[in-house]
């Protein structure tokens, strides 16, 4: 991964975390690692813990950022989340995707709640 891509990804994760916090979410962890996997953001609101995958692209890509969360990526997130479910007690858990498109005006954030379920 090039430094430019890494910087873009980090900027997207920061934009996503700020977006969540502005909407009342409490960020519990960023780049949380478990089961040799990483979850970009773990956030909680009203007893719900969301394991969030952030995908960032620059404007002009043919595929939207969320298209990068394929079946393999979903399985990896679910494996790490299985460990996280014991760390953060909650009434409910879900898997979200935040798609960040970087435009000339800055980040455009799209939050896909409950984006996938285990086994998909």
mmCIF file of C-alpha atoms in Angstrom:
data_model
loop_
_atom_site.group_PDB
_atom_site.id
_atom_site.type_symbol
_atom_site.label_atom_id
_atom_site.label_comp_id
_atom_site.label_asym_id
_atom_site.label_seq_id
_atom_site.Cartn_x
_atom_site.Cartn_y
_atom_site.Cartn_z
ATOM 1 C CA UNK A 1 0.000 0.000 0.000
ATOM 2 C CA UNK A 2 1.384 3.394 -0.913
ATOM 3 C CA UNK A 3 1.732 6.162 1.632
ATOM 4 C CA UNK A 4 -0.839 8.231 -0.244
ATOM 5 C CA UNK A 5 -3.424 5.432 -0.061
ATOM 6 C CA UNK A 6 -2.640 4.856 3.606
ATOM 7 C CA UNK A 7 -3.035 8.579 4.350
ATOM 8 C CA UNK A 8 -6.339 8.657 2.473
ATOM 9 C CA UNK A 9 -7.586 5.656 4.458
ATOM 10 C CA UNK A 10 -6.569 7.230 7.755
ATOM 11 C CA UNK A 11 -8.269 10.497 6.792
ATOM 12 C CA UNK A 12 -11.418 8.563 5.886
ATOM 13 C CA UNK A 13 -11.415 6.753 9.230
ATOM 14 C CA UNK A 14 -11.014 10.073 11.064
ATOM 15 C CA UNK A 15 -13.885 11.585 9.066
ATOM 16 C CA UNK A 16 -16.053 8.546 9.806
ATOM 17 C CA UNK A 17 -15.287 8.666 13.554
ATOM 18 C CA UNK A 18 -16.088 12.388 13.696
ATOM 19 C CA UNK A 19 -19.316 11.811 11.741
ATOM 20 C CA UNK A 20 -20.401 9.119 14.201
ATOM 21 C CA UNK A 21 -19.561 11.249 17.244
ATOM 22 C CA UNK A 22 -21.533 14.185 15.825
ATOM 23 C CA UNK A 23 -24.554 11.867 15.748
ATOM 24 C CA UNK A 24 -24.277 10.695 19.325
ATOM 25 C CA UNK A 25 -22.116 7.609 18.927
ATOM 26 C CA UNK A 26 -19.280 6.973 21.361
ATOM 27 C CA UNK A 27 -16.195 5.592 19.652
ATOM 28 C CA UNK A 28 -14.912 2.734 21.802
ATOM 29 C CA UNK A 29 -11.944 1.808 19.632
ATOM 30 C CA UNK A 30 -10.243 2.576 16.351
ATOM 31 C CA UNK A 31 -8.217 0.009 14.444
ATOM 32 C CA UNK A 32 -9.097 -2.588 17.035
ATOM 33 C CA UNK A 33 -7.357 -5.921 16.524
ATOM 34 C CA UNK A 34 -8.599 -9.364 17.489
ATOM 35 C CA UNK A 35 -8.247 -12.837 16.000
ATOM 36 C CA UNK A 36 -5.458 -11.422 13.791
ATOM 37 C CA UNK A 37 -8.037 -9.170 12.150
ATOM 38 C CA UNK A 38 -8.767 -5.461 12.421
ATOM 39 C CA UNK A 39 -12.000 -3.549 12.813
ATOM 40 C CA UNK A 40 -11.717 0.082 11.771
ATOM 41 C CA UNK A 41 -14.136 1.515 14.343
ATOM 42 C CA UNK A 42 -16.089 0.061 17.245
ATOM 43 C CA UNK A 43 -18.810 2.468 18.351
ATOM 44 C CA UNK A 44 -21.706 2.395 20.838
ATOM 45 C CA UNK A 45 -24.982 4.250 21.115
ATOM 46 C CA UNK A 46 -28.005 3.420 23.256
ATOM 47 C CA UNK A 47 -26.766 -0.082 24.144
ATOM 48 C CA UNK A 48 -25.974 -0.997 20.528
ATOM 49 C CA UNK A 49 -22.378 -1.769 19.545
ATOM 50 C CA UNK A 50 -21.523 -1.327 15.872
ATOM 51 C CA UNK A 51 -18.458 -2.906 14.299
ATOM 52 C CA UNK A 52 -17.713 -0.483 11.480
ATOM 53 C CA UNK A 53 -15.688 -1.067 8.342
ATOM 54 C CA UNK A 54 -14.622 2.207 6.692
ATOM 55 C CA UNK A 55 -13.899 2.340 2.983
ATOM 56 C CA UNK A 56 -12.495 5.530 1.496
ATOM 57 C CA UNK A 57 -12.103 6.494 -2.141
ATOM 58 C CA UNK A 58 -11.409 9.672 -4.012
ATOM 59 C CA UNK A 59 -14.098 11.126 -6.219
ATOM 60 C CA UNK A 60 -14.291 9.576 -9.685
ATOM 61 C CA UNK A 61 -13.898 5.872 -8.913
ATOM 62 C CA UNK A 62 -16.170 3.629 -10.940
ATOM 63 C CA UNK A 63 -17.217 1.523 -7.949
ATOM 64 C CA UNK A 64 -18.544 3.087 -4.740
ATOM 65 C CA UNK A 65 -16.376 2.666 -1.624
ATOM 66 C CA UNK A 66 -18.779 0.171 0.009
ATOM 67 C CA UNK A 67 -18.219 -2.239 -2.905
ATOM 68 C CA UNK A 68 -14.843 -2.991 -1.308
ATOM 69 C CA UNK A 69 -16.523 -4.917 1.520
ATOM 70 C CA UNK A 70 -16.734 -8.316 -0.125
ATOM 71 C CA UNK A 71 -17.582 -11.710 1.403
ATOM 72 C CA UNK A 72 -13.976 -12.334 2.462
ATOM 73 C CA UNK A 73 -13.793 -8.983 4.232
ATOM 74 C CA UNK A 74 -17.152 -9.620 5.949
ATOM 75 C CA UNK A 75 -15.884 -12.966 7.296
ATOM 76 C CA UNK A 76 -12.751 -11.292 8.673
ATOM 77 C CA UNK A 77 -14.777 -8.571 10.389
ATOM 78 C CA UNK A 78 -17.138 -11.172 11.860
ATOM 79 C CA UNK A 79 -14.191 -13.181 13.254
ATOM 80 C CA UNK A 80 -12.828 -10.144 15.067
ATOM 81 C CA UNK A 81 -16.302 -9.078 16.204
ATOM 82 C CA UNK A 82 -16.869 -12.467 17.845
ATOM 83 C CA UNK A 83 -14.028 -11.565 20.207
ATOM 84 C CA UNK A 84 -15.258 -7.986 20.587
ATOM 85 C CA UNK A 85 -18.720 -9.126 21.630
ATOM 86 C CA UNK A 86 -17.219 -10.435 24.864
ATOM 87 C CA UNK A 87 -15.252 -7.244 25.470
ATOM 88 C CA UNK A 88 -18.081 -4.729 25.071
ATOM 89 C CA UNK A 89 -21.325 -5.754 26.758
ATOM 90 C CA UNK A 90 -24.331 -4.576 24.791
ATOM 91 C CA UNK A 91 -27.949 -5.419 24.167
ATOM 92 C CA UNK A 92 -27.274 -5.741 20.460
ATOM 93 C CA UNK A 93 -24.461 -5.824 17.919
ATOM 94 C CA UNK A 94 -24.410 -5.069 14.224
ATOM 95 C CA UNK A 95 -22.049 -4.614 11.302
ATOM 96 C CA UNK A 96 -21.984 -1.221 9.603
ATOM 97 C CA UNK A 97 -20.062 0.132 6.656
ATOM 98 C CA UNK A 98 -19.131 3.771 6.323
ATOM 99 C CA UNK A 99 -18.284 4.813 2.789
ATOM 100 C CA UNK A 100 -16.222 7.993 2.559
ATOM 101 C CA UNK A 101 -15.778 9.676 -0.797
ATOM 102 C CA UNK A 102 -13.165 12.410 -0.744
ATOM 103 C CA UNK A 103 -14.260 15.341 -2.915
ATOM 104 C CA UNK A 104 -12.777 18.803 -3.518
ATOM 105 C CA UNK A 105 -15.102 20.063 -0.778
ATOM 106 C CA UNK A 106 -13.914 17.412 1.669
ATOM 107 C CA UNK A 107 -15.310 14.065 2.776
ATOM 108 C CA UNK A 108 -18.786 12.879 1.838
ATOM 109 C CA UNK A 109 -19.879 10.256 4.358
ATOM 110 C CA UNK A 110 -22.494 7.561 3.815
ATOM 111 C CA UNK A 111 -23.387 5.324 6.776
ATOM 112 C CA UNK A 112 -24.780 1.930 5.788
ATOM 113 C CA UNK A 113 -26.336 0.631 8.990
ATOM 114 C CA UNK A 114 -26.676 -3.120 9.494
ATOM 115 C CA UNK A 115 -24.832 -3.568 6.203
ATOM 116 C CA UNK A 116 -24.464 -7.333 6.519
ATOM 117 C CA UNK A 117 -25.170 -10.235 8.833
ATOM 118 C CA UNK A 118 -23.065 -13.162 9.935
ATOM 119 C CA UNK A 119 -22.863 -15.846 7.290
ATOM 120 C CA UNK A 120 -23.429 -13.515 4.334
#
